[in-house]
Amino acid sequence: SPVVSTRLLFARALSTRAGSSSNILLRNDEKPTGITTLTLNNPEKYNILSSGMIDTLQNQLDNIATDSSIRVLVIGANGKAFSSGHDLKEIQSHQNIDETTELFKKCSRFMISLNKLPQPVIAKVQGVATAAGCQLVASCDLAIGSSDARFGVSGINIGLFCSTPAVALSRAVQRKQALHMLLTGELISAEKALSYGLLNDVVQPSSLESETLKLAQQIANKSSFGIQLGKQMFYEQLK
């Protein structure tokens, strides 16, 4: 439809202004259902959360937050990886610690925006989600994973500690489970992620799209006022 086409062009324009490829993030608005999908689309680089990707995602969230026609947001990805986290080459290119600090602040603002967004956010995880990519899954309100998906906070494997992802992870799963992931850096299966509480459901790869949209539609059919108020109250009482 003309409305959907306009939305997709708008998303690509935002990507271009962020200084990245115009196709690193795709947006699809299903107006009749009120479900919007953002798809990370940099599979060659495992959908890294580069500065440009984070800027583009933040611009989209800021736009979606003010659009009352959108009732549910789904975040998915193309390729083998959901997201491998930050771009280590980008971080290594920084001239000083201030640039790296600014990147992490930008990422934290984006993750917090997911909780503050009036609409519920569902992660649709088709592949590997590591480090800040795992943080993204943990920061979404709900998450459905393919049985092929894997999850990890693997910074420790290269002598680092995923301190920022640890915050969202420790709020999504129990303490000892979070520490096990953080201290070993091992990838866990989708089934284990489900048992930890990182996922709401695990489905076959062929059913991931339909099952995610089924959940999104179930929520979209409810009172938008009740959903928004309930989400806000839920996170307020966790503080």
C-alpha atoms as a PDB file:
ATOM      1  CA  SER A   1       0.000   0.000   0.000  1.00  0.00           C
ATOM      2  CA  PRO A   2       1.135   3.650  -0.404  1.00  0.00           C
ATOM      3  CA  VAL A   3       1.278   4.055   3.386  1.00  0.00           C
ATOM      4  CA  VAL A   4       3.533   1.044   3.853  1.00  0.00           C
ATOM      5  CA  SER A   5       5.786   2.132   0.970  1.00  0.00           C
ATOM      6  CA  THR A   6       6.115   5.588   2.489  1.00  0.00           C
ATOM      7  CA  ARG A   7       7.065   4.058   5.830  1.00  0.00           C
ATOM      8  CA  LEU A   8       9.774   1.908   4.265  1.00  0.00           C
ATOM      9  CA  LEU A   9      11.230   4.902   2.443  1.00  0.00           C
ATOM     10  CA  PHE A  10      11.185   6.890   5.678  1.00  0.00           C
ATOM     11  CA  ALA A  11      13.117   4.148   7.464  1.00  0.00           C
ATOM     12  CA  ARG A  12      15.730   4.053   4.739  1.00  0.00           C
ATOM     13  CA  ALA A  13      16.079   7.842   4.814  1.00  0.00           C
ATOM     14  CA  LEU A  14      16.759   7.658   8.532  1.00  0.00           C
ATOM     15  CA  SER A  15      19.404   5.014   7.914  1.00  0.00           C
ATOM     16  CA  THR A  16      21.124   7.193   5.371  1.00  0.00           C
ATOM     17  CA  ARG A  17      21.202  10.169   7.739  1.00  0.00           C
ATOM     18  CA  ALA A  18      22.785   7.924  10.342  1.00  0.00           C
ATOM     19  CA  GLY A  19      25.766   7.575   8.022  1.00  0.00           C
ATOM     20  CA  SER A  20      25.205   3.901   7.195  1.00  0.00           C
ATOM     21  CA  SER A  21      23.919   1.806   4.350  1.00  0.00           C
ATOM     22  CA  SER A  22      20.310   2.702   3.644  1.00  0.00           C
ATOM     23  CA  ASN A  23      19.315  -0.938   4.016  1.00  0.00           C
ATOM     24  CA  ILE A  24      20.828  -1.905   7.384  1.00  0.00           C
ATOM     25  CA  LEU A  25      17.399  -1.619   9.016  1.00  0.00           C
ATOM     26  CA  LEU A  26      14.116  -2.423   7.330  1.00  0.00           C
ATOM     27  CA  ARG A  27      10.702  -1.368   8.561  1.00  0.00           C
ATOM     28  CA  ASN A  28       7.334  -2.842   7.735  1.00  0.00           C
ATOM     29  CA  ASP A  29       4.047  -1.429   8.993  1.00  0.00           C
ATOM     30  CA  GLU A  30       0.938  -3.603   8.844  1.00  0.00           C
ATOM     31  CA  LYS A  31      -1.637  -0.873   9.260  1.00  0.00           C
ATOM     32  CA  PRO A  32      -4.708  -3.120   9.545  1.00  0.00           C
ATOM     33  CA  THR A  33      -3.170  -5.033  12.462  1.00  0.00           C
ATOM     34  CA  GLY A  34      -1.166  -2.256  14.119  1.00  0.00           C
ATOM     35  CA  ILE A  35       1.997  -4.417  14.082  1.00  0.00           C
ATOM     36  CA  THR A  36       5.300  -2.856  13.024  1.00  0.00           C
ATOM     37  CA  THR A  37       8.418  -4.923  12.364  1.00  0.00           C
ATOM     38  CA  LEU A  38      11.997  -3.646  12.402  1.00  0.00           C
ATOM     39  CA  THR A  39      14.469  -6.039  10.793  1.00  0.00           C
ATOM     40  CA  LEU A  40      18.224  -5.797  11.314  1.00  0.00           C
ATOM     41  CA  ASN A  41      19.557  -6.229   7.808  1.00  0.00           C
ATOM     42  CA  ASN A  42      23.347  -6.395   7.863  1.00  0.00           C
ATOM     43  CA  PRO A  43      23.810 -10.187   7.725  1.00  0.00           C
ATOM     44  CA  GLU A  44      27.325 -10.039   6.247  1.00  0.00           C
ATOM     45  CA  LYS A  45      28.479  -8.394   9.473  1.00  0.00           C
ATOM     46  CA  TYR A  46      26.207 -10.473  11.718  1.00  0.00           C
ATOM     47  CA  ASN A  47      23.903  -7.507  12.336  1.00  0.00           C
ATOM     48  CA  ILE A  48      26.450  -5.757  14.548  1.00  0.00           C
ATOM     49  CA  LEU A  49      25.185  -2.935  16.713  1.00  0.00           C
ATOM     50  CA  SER A  50      27.422  -0.310  15.175  1.00  0.00           C
ATOM     51  CA  SER A  51      27.002   3.353  15.989  1.00  0.00           C
ATOM     52  CA  GLY A  52      25.058   3.782  12.742  1.00  0.00           C
ATOM     53  CA  MET A  53      22.749   0.859  13.507  1.00  0.00           C
ATOM     54  CA  ILE A  54      22.065   2.140  17.010  1.00  0.00           C
ATOM     55  CA  ASP A  55      21.299   5.636  15.678  1.00  0.00           C
ATOM     56  CA  THR A  56      18.907   4.189  13.123  1.00  0.00           C
ATOM     57  CA  LEU A  57      17.149   2.018  15.689  1.00  0.00           C
ATOM     58  CA  GLN A  58      16.843   4.940  18.111  1.00  0.00           C
ATOM     59  CA  ASN A  59      15.352   7.156  15.400  1.00  0.00           C
ATOM     60  CA  GLN A  60      12.798   4.489  14.667  1.00  0.00           C
ATOM     61  CA  LEU A  61      11.858   4.032  18.336  1.00  0.00           C
ATOM     62  CA  ASP A  62      11.448   7.799  18.753  1.00  0.00           C
ATOM     63  CA  ASN A  63       9.101   7.836  15.769  1.00  0.00           C
ATOM     64  CA  ILE A  64       7.147   4.741  16.822  1.00  0.00           C
ATOM     65  CA  ALA A  65       6.648   6.050  20.371  1.00  0.00           C
ATOM     66  CA  THR A  66       4.508   8.919  19.076  1.00  0.00           C
ATOM     67  CA  ASP A  67       2.473   6.855  16.602  1.00  0.00           C
ATOM     68  CA  SER A  68      -0.724   5.676  18.278  1.00  0.00           C
ATOM     69  CA  SER A  69      -1.648   3.529  15.264  1.00  0.00           C
ATOM     70  CA  ILE A  70       1.205   1.167  16.151  1.00  0.00           C
ATOM     71  CA  ARG A  71       0.145  -1.270  18.856  1.00  0.00           C
ATOM     72  CA  VAL A  72       3.024  -3.791  18.908  1.00  0.00           C
ATOM     73  CA  LEU A  73       6.645  -3.664  17.740  1.00  0.00           C
ATOM     74  CA  VAL A  74       8.539  -6.762  16.572  1.00  0.00           C
ATOM     75  CA  ILE A  75      12.331  -6.709  16.220  1.00  0.00           C
ATOM     76  CA  GLY A  76      13.857  -9.397  14.032  1.00  0.00           C
ATOM     77  CA  ALA A  77      16.928  -9.927  11.862  1.00  0.00           C
ATOM     78  CA  ASN A  78      18.052 -11.384   8.555  1.00  0.00           C
ATOM     79  CA  GLY A  79      20.868 -13.895   8.241  1.00  0.00           C
ATOM     80  CA  LYS A  80      22.465 -16.465  10.516  1.00  0.00           C
ATOM     81  CA  ALA A  81      22.867 -14.046  13.451  1.00  0.00           C
ATOM     82  CA  PHE A  82      20.250 -12.042  15.285  1.00  0.00           C
ATOM     83  CA  SER A  83      23.086  -9.751  16.400  1.00  0.00           C
ATOM     84  CA  SER A  84      26.682 -10.327  17.437  1.00  0.00           C
ATOM     85  CA  GLY A  85      26.761  -7.153  19.535  1.00  0.00           C
ATOM     86  CA  HIS A  86      29.050  -4.162  19.202  1.00  0.00           C
ATOM     87  CA  ASP A  87      31.405  -3.602  16.285  1.00  0.00           C
ATOM     88  CA  LEU A  88      34.803  -4.339  17.852  1.00  0.00           C
ATOM     89  CA  LYS A  89      36.651  -2.853  14.868  1.00  0.00           C
ATOM     90  CA  GLU A  90      34.737   0.378  15.341  1.00  0.00           C
ATOM     91  CA  ILE A  91      35.631   0.434  19.036  1.00  0.00           C
ATOM     92  CA  GLN A  92      39.297  -0.266  18.279  1.00  0.00           C
ATOM     93  CA  SER A  93      39.325   2.672  15.844  1.00  0.00           C
ATOM     94  CA  HIS A  94      38.295   5.135  18.542  1.00  0.00           C
ATOM     95  CA  GLN A  95      40.928   7.758  19.277  1.00  0.00           C
ATOM     96  CA  ASN A  96      40.110   8.067  22.967  1.00  0.00           C
ATOM     97  CA  ILE A  97      38.016   6.556  25.744  1.00  0.00           C
ATOM     98  CA  ASP A  98      35.417   9.326  25.395  1.00  0.00           C
ATOM     99  CA  GLU A  99      34.334   7.980  21.996  1.00  0.00           C
ATOM    100  CA  THR A 100      33.853   4.492  23.407  1.00  0.00           C
ATOM    101  CA  THR A 101      31.998   5.845  26.435  1.00  0.00           C
ATOM    102  CA  GLU A 102      29.681   7.798  24.142  1.00  0.00           C
ATOM    103  CA  LEU A 103      28.949   4.654  22.113  1.00  0.00           C
ATOM    104  CA  PHE A 104      28.028   2.687  25.230  1.00  0.00           C
ATOM    105  CA  LYS A 105      25.835   5.559  26.476  1.00  0.00           C
ATOM    106  CA  LYS A 106      24.076   5.631  23.115  1.00  0.00           C
ATOM    107  CA  CYS A 107      23.497   1.880  23.273  1.00  0.00           C
ATOM    108  CA  SER A 108      22.193   2.079  26.854  1.00  0.00           C
ATOM    109  CA  ARG A 109      19.755   4.817  25.871  1.00  0.00           C
ATOM    110  CA  PHE A 110      18.457   2.632  23.048  1.00  0.00           C
ATOM    111  CA  MET A 111      17.991  -0.388  25.325  1.00  0.00           C
ATOM    112  CA  ILE A 112      16.197   1.705  27.956  1.00  0.00           C
ATOM    113  CA  SER A 113      13.971   3.158  25.232  1.00  0.00           C
ATOM    114  CA  LEU A 114      12.645  -0.332  24.557  1.00  0.00           C
ATOM    115  CA  ASN A 115      11.266  -0.494  28.096  1.00  0.00           C
ATOM    116  CA  LYS A 116       9.945   3.062  27.925  1.00  0.00           C
ATOM    117  CA  LEU A 117       8.265   2.584  24.561  1.00  0.00           C
ATOM    118  CA  PRO A 118       4.459   2.687  24.995  1.00  0.00           C
ATOM    119  CA  GLN A 119       4.054  -0.335  22.747  1.00  0.00           C
ATOM    120  CA  PRO A 120       5.130  -3.850  23.769  1.00  0.00           C
ATOM    121  CA  VAL A 121       8.303  -5.032  21.993  1.00  0.00           C
ATOM    122  CA  ILE A 122       8.769  -8.661  20.898  1.00  0.00           C
ATOM    123  CA  ALA A 123      12.170 -10.021  19.885  1.00  0.00           C
ATOM    124  CA  LYS A 124      11.955 -12.556  17.045  1.00  0.00           C
ATOM    125  CA  VAL A 125      15.258 -14.421  17.341  1.00  0.00           C
ATOM    126  CA  GLN A 126      16.262 -16.610  14.414  1.00  0.00           C
ATOM    127  CA  GLY A 127      19.998 -17.061  15.091  1.00  0.00           C
ATOM    128  CA  VAL A 128      22.910 -16.293  17.373  1.00  0.00           C
ATOM    129  CA  ALA A 129      22.538 -13.390  19.820  1.00  0.00           C
ATOM    130  CA  THR A 130      25.743 -12.532  21.661  1.00  0.00           C
ATOM    131  CA  ALA A 131      27.014  -9.718  23.902  1.00  0.00           C
ATOM    132  CA  ALA A 132      24.945  -6.576  23.174  1.00  0.00           C
ATOM    133  CA  GLY A 133      22.844  -8.724  20.832  1.00  0.00           C
ATOM    134  CA  CYS A 134      21.874 -10.862  23.798  1.00  0.00           C
ATOM    135  CA  GLN A 135      21.290  -7.638  25.721  1.00  0.00           C
ATOM    136  CA  LEU A 136      18.837  -6.598  23.013  1.00  0.00           C
ATOM    137  CA  VAL A 137      16.858  -9.821  23.468  1.00  0.00           C
ATOM    138  CA  ALA A 138      16.858  -9.373  27.256  1.00  0.00           C
ATOM    139  CA  SER A 139      15.737  -5.741  26.919  1.00  0.00           C
ATOM    140  CA  CYS A 140      12.692  -6.541  24.789  1.00  0.00           C
ATOM    141  CA  ASP A 141       9.450  -7.099  26.680  1.00  0.00           C
ATOM    142  CA  LEU A 142       8.915 -10.546  25.188  1.00  0.00           C
ATOM    143  CA  ALA A 143      11.035 -12.879  23.066  1.00  0.00           C
ATOM    144  CA  ILE A 144      10.368 -15.886  20.857  1.00  0.00           C
ATOM    145  CA  GLY A 145      13.296 -17.915  19.590  1.00  0.00           C
ATOM    146  CA  SER A 146      13.859 -20.415  16.839  1.00  0.00           C
ATOM    147  CA  SER A 147      15.118 -23.785  18.016  1.00  0.00           C
ATOM    148  CA  ASP A 148      18.294 -22.922  16.067  1.00  0.00           C
ATOM    149  CA  ALA A 149      18.960 -19.768  18.110  1.00  0.00           C
ATOM    150  CA  ARG A 150      21.881 -19.498  20.521  1.00  0.00           C
ATOM    151  CA  PHE A 151      22.586 -16.954  23.224  1.00  0.00           C
ATOM    152  CA  GLY A 152      25.702 -15.776  24.995  1.00  0.00           C
ATOM    153  CA  VAL A 153      27.582 -12.922  26.638  1.00  0.00           C
ATOM    154  CA  SER A 154      30.983 -13.943  25.393  1.00  0.00           C
ATOM    155  CA  GLY A 155      33.171 -10.934  26.156  1.00  0.00           C
ATOM    156  CA  ILE A 156      35.092 -12.933  28.727  1.00  0.00           C
ATOM    157  CA  ASN A 157      36.401 -15.153  25.904  1.00  0.00           C
ATOM    158  CA  ILE A 158      38.530 -12.251  24.641  1.00  0.00           C
ATOM    159  CA  GLY A 159      39.497 -10.927  28.063  1.00  0.00           C
ATOM    160  CA  LEU A 160      36.582  -8.530  28.483  1.00  0.00           C
ATOM    161  CA  PHE A 161      33.453  -8.600  30.626  1.00  0.00           C
ATOM    162  CA  CYS A 162      30.004  -7.834  29.229  1.00  0.00           C
ATOM    163  CA  SER A 163      29.204  -5.371  32.007  1.00  0.00           C
ATOM    164  CA  THR A 164      26.491  -3.454  30.154  1.00  0.00           C
ATOM    165  CA  PRO A 165      24.681  -6.547  28.804  1.00  0.00           C
ATOM    166  CA  ALA A 166      24.948  -7.969  32.334  1.00  0.00           C
ATOM    167  CA  VAL A 167      22.428  -5.392  33.569  1.00  0.00           C
ATOM    168  CA  ALA A 168      19.616  -6.415  31.219  1.00  0.00           C
ATOM    169  CA  LEU A 169      20.531 -10.095  31.473  1.00  0.00           C
ATOM    170  CA  SER A 170      20.449 -10.125  35.277  1.00  0.00           C
ATOM    171  CA  ARG A 171      16.992  -8.558  35.192  1.00  0.00           C
ATOM    172  CA  ALA A 172      15.687 -11.161  32.750  1.00  0.00           C
ATOM    173  CA  VAL A 173      17.121 -14.344  34.284  1.00  0.00           C
ATOM    174  CA  GLN A 174      18.080 -15.526  37.749  1.00  0.00           C
ATOM    175  CA  ARG A 175      21.360 -14.370  39.280  1.00  0.00           C
ATOM    176  CA  LYS A 176      23.323 -17.617  39.139  1.00  0.00           C
ATOM    177  CA  GLN A 177      22.204 -18.313  35.585  1.00  0.00           C
ATOM    178  CA  ALA A 178      23.275 -14.826  34.493  1.00  0.00           C
ATOM    179  CA  LEU A 179      26.658 -15.190  36.194  1.00  0.00           C
ATOM    180  CA  HIS A 180      27.207 -18.595  34.634  1.00  0.00           C
ATOM    181  CA  MET A 181      26.714 -17.089  31.185  1.00  0.00           C
ATOM    182  CA  LEU A 182      28.876 -14.048  31.981  1.00  0.00           C
ATOM    183  CA  LEU A 183      31.760 -15.956  33.586  1.00  0.00           C
ATOM    184  CA  THR A 184      31.989 -18.832  31.106  1.00  0.00           C
ATOM    185  CA  GLY A 185      31.118 -17.003  27.904  1.00  0.00           C
ATOM    186  CA  GLU A 186      29.489 -20.166  26.581  1.00  0.00           C
ATOM    187  CA  LEU A 187      26.585 -20.151  24.175  1.00  0.00           C
ATOM    188  CA  ILE A 188      23.365 -21.637  25.462  1.00  0.00           C
ATOM    189  CA  SER A 189      20.637 -23.274  23.417  1.00  0.00           C
ATOM    190  CA  ALA A 190      17.205 -21.829  22.819  1.00  0.00           C
ATOM    191  CA  GLU A 191      15.699 -24.479  25.103  1.00  0.00           C
ATOM    192  CA  LYS A 192      18.055 -23.507  27.915  1.00  0.00           C
ATOM    193  CA  ALA A 193      17.321 -19.825  27.300  1.00  0.00           C
ATOM    194  CA  LEU A 194      13.637 -20.689  27.658  1.00  0.00           C
ATOM    195  CA  SER A 195      14.282 -22.458  30.974  1.00  0.00           C
ATOM    196  CA  TYR A 196      16.305 -19.437  32.152  1.00  0.00           C
ATOM    197  CA  GLY A 197      13.462 -17.039  31.337  1.00  0.00           C
ATOM    198  CA  LEU A 198      15.284 -15.226  28.533  1.00  0.00           C
ATOM    199  CA  LEU A 199      12.695 -16.501  26.030  1.00  0.00           C
ATOM    200  CA  ASN A 200       8.929 -16.840  26.259  1.00  0.00           C
ATOM    201  CA  ASP A 201       8.741 -19.647  23.737  1.00  0.00           C
ATOM    202  CA  VAL A 202      10.850 -21.782  21.390  1.00  0.00           C
ATOM    203  CA  VAL A 203       9.451 -22.790  18.022  1.00  0.00           C
ATOM    204  CA  GLN A 204      10.625 -24.524  14.875  1.00  0.00           C
ATOM    205  CA  PRO A 205      12.445 -22.214  12.423  1.00  0.00           C
ATOM    206  CA  SER A 206       9.640 -22.568   9.890  1.00  0.00           C
ATOM    207  CA  SER A 207       7.100 -21.395  12.486  1.00  0.00           C
ATOM    208  CA  LEU A 208       9.030 -18.455  13.943  1.00  0.00           C
ATOM    209  CA  GLU A 209       7.394 -15.806  11.767  1.00  0.00           C
ATOM    210  CA  SER A 210       3.834 -17.066  12.192  1.00  0.00           C
ATOM    211  CA  GLU A 211       4.117 -17.722  15.938  1.00  0.00           C
ATOM    212  CA  THR A 212       5.633 -14.294  16.573  1.00  0.00           C
ATOM    213  CA  LEU A 213       2.892 -12.571  14.595  1.00  0.00           C
ATOM    214  CA  LYS A 214       0.296 -14.681  16.397  1.00  0.00           C
ATOM    215  CA  LEU A 215       1.545 -13.386  19.753  1.00  0.00           C
ATOM    216  CA  ALA A 216       1.787  -9.831  18.429  1.00  0.00           C
ATOM    217  CA  GLN A 217      -1.774  -9.989  17.116  1.00  0.00           C
ATOM    218  CA  GLN A 218      -3.067 -11.368  20.400  1.00  0.00           C
ATOM    219  CA  ILE A 219      -1.613  -8.337  22.196  1.00  0.00           C
ATOM    220  CA  ALA A 220      -2.642  -5.880  19.472  1.00  0.00           C
ATOM    221  CA  ASN A 221      -6.266  -6.964  19.896  1.00  0.00           C
ATOM    222  CA  LYS A 222      -6.293  -5.775  23.506  1.00  0.00           C
ATOM    223  CA  SER A 223      -6.991  -2.253  24.755  1.00  0.00           C
ATOM    224  CA  SER A 224      -4.029  -0.084  23.728  1.00  0.00           C
ATOM    225  CA  PHE A 225      -4.630   2.171  26.735  1.00  0.00           C
ATOM    226  CA  GLY A 226      -4.613  -0.795  29.107  1.00  0.00           C
ATOM    227  CA  ILE A 227      -1.496  -2.270  27.484  1.00  0.00           C
ATOM    228  CA  GLN A 228       0.446   1.002  27.634  1.00  0.00           C
ATOM    229  CA  LEU A 229      -0.568   1.756  31.209  1.00  0.00           C
ATOM    230  CA  GLY A 230       0.150  -1.806  32.285  1.00  0.00           C
ATOM    231  CA  LYS A 231       3.608  -1.853  30.694  1.00  0.00           C
ATOM    232  CA  GLN A 232       4.527   1.442  32.350  1.00  0.00           C
ATOM    233  CA  MET A 233       3.322   0.276  35.751  1.00  0.00           C
ATOM    234  CA  PHE A 234       5.104  -3.074  35.365  1.00  0.00           C
ATOM    235  CA  TYR A 235       8.511  -1.487  34.883  1.00  0.00           C
ATOM    236  CA  GLU A 236       7.917   1.180  37.525  1.00  0.00           C
ATOM    237  CA  GLN A 237       7.317  -1.433  40.221  1.00  0.00           C
ATOM    238  CA  LEU A 238      10.566  -3.205  39.309  1.00  0.00           C
ATOM    239  CA  LYS A 239      12.674  -0.162  40.161  1.00  0.00           C
END
